PDB file of C-alpha atoms in Angstrom:
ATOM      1  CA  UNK A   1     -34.355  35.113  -8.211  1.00 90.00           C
ATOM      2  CA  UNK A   2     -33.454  37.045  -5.074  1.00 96.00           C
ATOM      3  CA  UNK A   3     -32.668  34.060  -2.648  1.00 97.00           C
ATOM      4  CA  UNK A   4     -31.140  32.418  -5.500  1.00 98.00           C
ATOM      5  CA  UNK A   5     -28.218  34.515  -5.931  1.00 98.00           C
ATOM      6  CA  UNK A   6     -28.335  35.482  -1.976  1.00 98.00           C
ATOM      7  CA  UNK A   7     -27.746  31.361  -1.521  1.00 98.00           C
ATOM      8  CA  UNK A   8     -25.057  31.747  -4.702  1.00 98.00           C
ATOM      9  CA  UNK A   9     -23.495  34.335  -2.537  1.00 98.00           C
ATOM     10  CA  UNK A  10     -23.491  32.689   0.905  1.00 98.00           C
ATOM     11  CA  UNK A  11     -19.697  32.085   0.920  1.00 97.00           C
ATOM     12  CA  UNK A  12     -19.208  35.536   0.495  1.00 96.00           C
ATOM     13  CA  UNK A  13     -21.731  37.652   2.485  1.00 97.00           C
ATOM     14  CA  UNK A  14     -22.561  37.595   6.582  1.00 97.00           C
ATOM     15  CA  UNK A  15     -25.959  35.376   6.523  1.00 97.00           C
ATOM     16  CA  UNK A  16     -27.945  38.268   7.317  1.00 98.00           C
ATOM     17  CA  UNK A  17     -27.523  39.452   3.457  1.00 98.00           C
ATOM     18  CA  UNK A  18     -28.267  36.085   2.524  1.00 98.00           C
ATOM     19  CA  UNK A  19     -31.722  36.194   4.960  1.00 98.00           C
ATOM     20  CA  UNK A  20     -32.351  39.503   3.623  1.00 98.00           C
ATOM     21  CA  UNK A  21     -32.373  37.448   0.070  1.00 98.00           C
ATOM     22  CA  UNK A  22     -35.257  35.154   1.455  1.00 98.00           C
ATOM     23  CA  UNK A  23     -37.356  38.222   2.446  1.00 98.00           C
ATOM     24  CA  UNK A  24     -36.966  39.656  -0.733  1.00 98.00           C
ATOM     25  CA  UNK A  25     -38.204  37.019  -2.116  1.00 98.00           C
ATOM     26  CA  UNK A  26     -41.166  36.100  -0.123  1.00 97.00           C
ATOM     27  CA  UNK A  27     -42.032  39.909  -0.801  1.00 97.00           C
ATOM     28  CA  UNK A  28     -42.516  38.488  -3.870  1.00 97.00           C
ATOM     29  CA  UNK A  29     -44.388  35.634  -3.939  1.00 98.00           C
ATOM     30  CA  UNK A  30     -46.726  38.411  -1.465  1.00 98.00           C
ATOM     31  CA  UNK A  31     -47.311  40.516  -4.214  1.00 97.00           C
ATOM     32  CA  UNK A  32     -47.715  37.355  -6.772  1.00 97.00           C
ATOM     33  CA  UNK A  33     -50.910  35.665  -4.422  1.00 97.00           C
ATOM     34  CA  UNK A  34     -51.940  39.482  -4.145  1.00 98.00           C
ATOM     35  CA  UNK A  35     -52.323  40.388  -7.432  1.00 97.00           C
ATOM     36  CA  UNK A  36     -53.480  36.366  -8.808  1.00 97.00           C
ATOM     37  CA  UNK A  37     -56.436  36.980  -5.795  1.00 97.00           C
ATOM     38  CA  UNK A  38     -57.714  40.356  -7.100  1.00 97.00           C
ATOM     39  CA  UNK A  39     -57.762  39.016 -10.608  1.00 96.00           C
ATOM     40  CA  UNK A  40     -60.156  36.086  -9.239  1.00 95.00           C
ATOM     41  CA  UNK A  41     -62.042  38.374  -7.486  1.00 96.00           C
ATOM     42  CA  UNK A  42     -62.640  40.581 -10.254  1.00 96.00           C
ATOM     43  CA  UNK A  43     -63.904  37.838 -12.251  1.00 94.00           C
ATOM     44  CA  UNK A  44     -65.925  36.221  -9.872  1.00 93.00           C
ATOM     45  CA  UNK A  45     -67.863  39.652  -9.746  1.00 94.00           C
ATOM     46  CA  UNK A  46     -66.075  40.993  -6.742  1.00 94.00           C
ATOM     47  CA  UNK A  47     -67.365  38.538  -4.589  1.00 94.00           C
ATOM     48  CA  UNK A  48     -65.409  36.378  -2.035  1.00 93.00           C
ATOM     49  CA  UNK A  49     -66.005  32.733  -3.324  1.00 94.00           C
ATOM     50  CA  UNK A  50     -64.123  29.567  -3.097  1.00 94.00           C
ATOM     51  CA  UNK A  51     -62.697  30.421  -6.223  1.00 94.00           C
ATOM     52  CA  UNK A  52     -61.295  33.177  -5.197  1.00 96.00           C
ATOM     53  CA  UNK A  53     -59.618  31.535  -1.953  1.00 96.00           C
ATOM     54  CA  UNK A  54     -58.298  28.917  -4.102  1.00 96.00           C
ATOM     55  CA  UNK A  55     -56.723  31.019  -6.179  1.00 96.00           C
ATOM     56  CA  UNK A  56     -54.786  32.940  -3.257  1.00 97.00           C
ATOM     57  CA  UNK A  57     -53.788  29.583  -1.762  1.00 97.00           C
ATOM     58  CA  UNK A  58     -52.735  28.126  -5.055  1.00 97.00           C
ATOM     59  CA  UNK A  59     -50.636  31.033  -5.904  1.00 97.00           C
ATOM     60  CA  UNK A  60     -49.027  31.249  -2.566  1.00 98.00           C
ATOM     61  CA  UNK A  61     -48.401  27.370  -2.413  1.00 97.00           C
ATOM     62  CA  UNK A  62     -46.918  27.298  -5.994  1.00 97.00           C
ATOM     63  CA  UNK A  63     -44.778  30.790  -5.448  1.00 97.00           C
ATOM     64  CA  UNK A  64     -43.253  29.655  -2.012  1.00 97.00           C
ATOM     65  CA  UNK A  65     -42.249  26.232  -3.637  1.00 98.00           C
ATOM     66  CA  UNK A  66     -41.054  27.010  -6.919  1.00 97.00           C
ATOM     67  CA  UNK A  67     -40.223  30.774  -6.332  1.00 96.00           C
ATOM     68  CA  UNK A  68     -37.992  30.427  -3.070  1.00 97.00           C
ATOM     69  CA  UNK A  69     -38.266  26.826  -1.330  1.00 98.00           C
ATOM     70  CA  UNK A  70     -36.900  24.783  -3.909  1.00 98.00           C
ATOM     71  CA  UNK A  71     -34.527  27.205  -5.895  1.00 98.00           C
ATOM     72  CA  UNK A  72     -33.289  28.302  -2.546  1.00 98.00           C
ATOM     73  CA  UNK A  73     -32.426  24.863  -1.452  1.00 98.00           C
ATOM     74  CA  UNK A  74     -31.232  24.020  -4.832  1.00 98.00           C
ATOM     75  CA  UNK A  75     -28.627  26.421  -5.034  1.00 98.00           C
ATOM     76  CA  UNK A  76     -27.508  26.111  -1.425  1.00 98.00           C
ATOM     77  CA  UNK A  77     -26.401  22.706  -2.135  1.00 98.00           C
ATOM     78  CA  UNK A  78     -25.305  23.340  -5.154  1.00 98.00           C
ATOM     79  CA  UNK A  79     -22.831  25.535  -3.257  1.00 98.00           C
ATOM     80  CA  UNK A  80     -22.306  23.485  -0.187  1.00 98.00           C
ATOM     81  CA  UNK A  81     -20.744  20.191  -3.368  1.00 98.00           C
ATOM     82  CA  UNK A  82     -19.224  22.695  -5.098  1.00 97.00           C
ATOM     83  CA  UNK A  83     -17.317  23.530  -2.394  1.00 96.00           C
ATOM     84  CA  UNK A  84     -16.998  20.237  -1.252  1.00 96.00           C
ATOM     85  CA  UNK A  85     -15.355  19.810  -4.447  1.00 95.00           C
ATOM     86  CA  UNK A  86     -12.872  22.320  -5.084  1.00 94.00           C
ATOM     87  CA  UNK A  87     -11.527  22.098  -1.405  1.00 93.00           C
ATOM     88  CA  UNK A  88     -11.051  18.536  -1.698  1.00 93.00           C
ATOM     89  CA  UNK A  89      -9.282  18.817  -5.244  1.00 92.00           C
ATOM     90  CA  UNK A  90      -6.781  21.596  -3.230  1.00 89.00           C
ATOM     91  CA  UNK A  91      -6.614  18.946  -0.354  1.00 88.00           C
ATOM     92  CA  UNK A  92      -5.602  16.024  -2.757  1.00 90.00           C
ATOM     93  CA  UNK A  93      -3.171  18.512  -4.932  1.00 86.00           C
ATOM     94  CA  UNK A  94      -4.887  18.271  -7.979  1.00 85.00           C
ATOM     95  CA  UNK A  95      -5.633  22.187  -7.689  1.00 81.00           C
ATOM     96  CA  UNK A  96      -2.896  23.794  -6.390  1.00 80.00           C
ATOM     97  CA  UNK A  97      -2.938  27.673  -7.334  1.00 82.00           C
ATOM     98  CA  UNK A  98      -6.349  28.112  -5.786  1.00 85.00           C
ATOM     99  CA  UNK A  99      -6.247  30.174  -2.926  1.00 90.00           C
ATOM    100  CA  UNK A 100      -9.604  31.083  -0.346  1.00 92.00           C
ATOM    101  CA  UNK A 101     -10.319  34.107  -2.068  1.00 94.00           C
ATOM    102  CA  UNK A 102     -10.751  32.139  -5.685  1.00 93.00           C
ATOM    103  CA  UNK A 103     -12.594  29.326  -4.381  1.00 94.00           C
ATOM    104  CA  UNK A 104     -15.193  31.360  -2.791  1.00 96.00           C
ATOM    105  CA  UNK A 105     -15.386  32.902  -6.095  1.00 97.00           C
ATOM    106  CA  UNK A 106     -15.425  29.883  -8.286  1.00 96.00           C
ATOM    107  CA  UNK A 107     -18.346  28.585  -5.996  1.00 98.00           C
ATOM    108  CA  UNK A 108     -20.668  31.991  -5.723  1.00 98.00           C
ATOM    109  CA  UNK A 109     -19.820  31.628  -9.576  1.00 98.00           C
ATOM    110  CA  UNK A 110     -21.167  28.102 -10.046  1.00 98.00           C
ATOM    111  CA  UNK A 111     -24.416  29.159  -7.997  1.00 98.00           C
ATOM    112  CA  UNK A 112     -25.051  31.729 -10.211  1.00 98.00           C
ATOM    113  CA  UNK A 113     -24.440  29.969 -13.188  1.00 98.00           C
ATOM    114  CA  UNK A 114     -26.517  27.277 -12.435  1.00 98.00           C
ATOM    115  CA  UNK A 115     -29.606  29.438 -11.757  1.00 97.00           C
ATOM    116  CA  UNK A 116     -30.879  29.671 -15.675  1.00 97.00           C
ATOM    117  CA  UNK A 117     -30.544  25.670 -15.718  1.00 98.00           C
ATOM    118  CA  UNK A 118     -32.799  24.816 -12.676  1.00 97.00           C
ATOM    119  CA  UNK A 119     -36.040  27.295 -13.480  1.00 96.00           C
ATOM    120  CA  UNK A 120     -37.702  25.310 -15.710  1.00 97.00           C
ATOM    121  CA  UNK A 121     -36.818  22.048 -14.565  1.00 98.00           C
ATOM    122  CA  UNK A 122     -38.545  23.407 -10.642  1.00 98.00           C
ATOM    123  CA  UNK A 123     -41.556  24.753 -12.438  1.00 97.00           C
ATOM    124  CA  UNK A 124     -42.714  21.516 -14.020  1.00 97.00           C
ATOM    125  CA  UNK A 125     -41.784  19.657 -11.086  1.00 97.00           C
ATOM    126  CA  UNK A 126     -44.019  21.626  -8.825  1.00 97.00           C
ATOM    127  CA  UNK A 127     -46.846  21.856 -11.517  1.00 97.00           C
ATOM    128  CA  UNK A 128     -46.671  18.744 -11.309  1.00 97.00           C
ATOM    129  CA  UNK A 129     -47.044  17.704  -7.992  1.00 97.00           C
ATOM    130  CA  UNK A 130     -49.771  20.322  -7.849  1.00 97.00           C
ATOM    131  CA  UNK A 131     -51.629  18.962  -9.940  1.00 97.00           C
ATOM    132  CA  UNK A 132     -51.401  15.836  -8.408  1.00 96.00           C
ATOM    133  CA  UNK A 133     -52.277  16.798  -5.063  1.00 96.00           C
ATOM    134  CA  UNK A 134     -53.694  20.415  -4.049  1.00 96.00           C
ATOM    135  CA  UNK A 135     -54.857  21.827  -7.498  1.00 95.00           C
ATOM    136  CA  UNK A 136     -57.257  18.138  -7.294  1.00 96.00           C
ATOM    137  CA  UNK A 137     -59.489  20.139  -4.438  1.00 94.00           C
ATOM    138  CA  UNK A 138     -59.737  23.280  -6.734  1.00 94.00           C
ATOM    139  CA  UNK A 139     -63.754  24.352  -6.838  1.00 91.00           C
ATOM    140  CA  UNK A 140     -65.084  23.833 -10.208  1.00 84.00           C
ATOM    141  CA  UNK A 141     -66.003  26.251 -12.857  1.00 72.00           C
ATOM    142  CA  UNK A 142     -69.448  27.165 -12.591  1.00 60.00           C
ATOM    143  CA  UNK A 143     -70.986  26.690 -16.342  1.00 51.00           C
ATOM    144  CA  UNK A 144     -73.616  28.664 -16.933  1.00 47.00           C
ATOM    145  CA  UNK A 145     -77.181  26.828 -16.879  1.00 47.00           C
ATOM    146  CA  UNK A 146     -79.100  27.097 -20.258  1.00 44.00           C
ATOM    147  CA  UNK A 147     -82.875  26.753 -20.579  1.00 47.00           C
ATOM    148  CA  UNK A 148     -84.076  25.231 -23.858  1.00 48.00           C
ATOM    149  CA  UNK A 149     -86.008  28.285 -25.710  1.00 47.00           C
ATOM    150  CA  UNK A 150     -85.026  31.202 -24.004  1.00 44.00           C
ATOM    151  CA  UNK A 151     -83.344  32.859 -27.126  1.00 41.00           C
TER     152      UNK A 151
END
């Protein structure tokens, strides 16, 4: 949730912190594909297979999408109408004891709320269009041939 709460806290922080966020978080989804790859590999015998490079891209596709591409953009406009919001609300008068220093707080607070709410929702969304589209090309499992009598 790294880029998450750096995009919740983009009104607050220089952009670098909120960069720093993203790298965080692609550290992540690194060490995700890593260790998803070695546990095909150890099952397909430690052999390199098709298997196993399916697994690496299918864990790195489905980590950068629902771990920082879509959370990450979900947030940041979450954010951006937020703020949108509450500074047109002080323009028209309808807020009028909310200073800077509150609204940037009210909106960081908002993007972090709003963080629990949009995890599961992302995950089946980009299941889904997995499924529908990359995870189609995945190699298939290899059954075992059996020869009648060979008890």
């Amino acid at each position: 949730y790294a880029n998450e709460v750096g995009e919740a806290f983009r009104i607050q922080v220089h952009v670098n912190w909120v960069r720093f966020s993203y790298v965080v978080a692609s550290g992540y989804v690194a060490a995700d594909t890593a260790h998803k790859t070695q546990l095909e590999y150890q099952a397909s015998g430690n052999r390199w297979n098709s298997r196993v490079a399916f697994a690496c891209l299918d864990s790195l596709v489905w980590q950068s999408l629902a771990s920082v591409i879509v959370p990450g953009l979900t947030i940041n406009r979450i954010c951006w109408a937020a703020n949108l919001t509450i500074n047109k609300l002080i323009r028209t008068r309808t807020l009028t004891t909310v200073g800077p220093l509150t609204t940037r707080w009210l909106v960081t607070g908002i993007g972090l709320g709003s963080i629990p709410f949009i995890v599961g929702p992302i995950d089946r969304t980009v299941h889904s269009a997995m499924d529908g589209s990359l995870r189609r090309f995945a190699p298939k499992t290899e059954q075992p041939t059996s020869t009648k009598g060979d008890d």
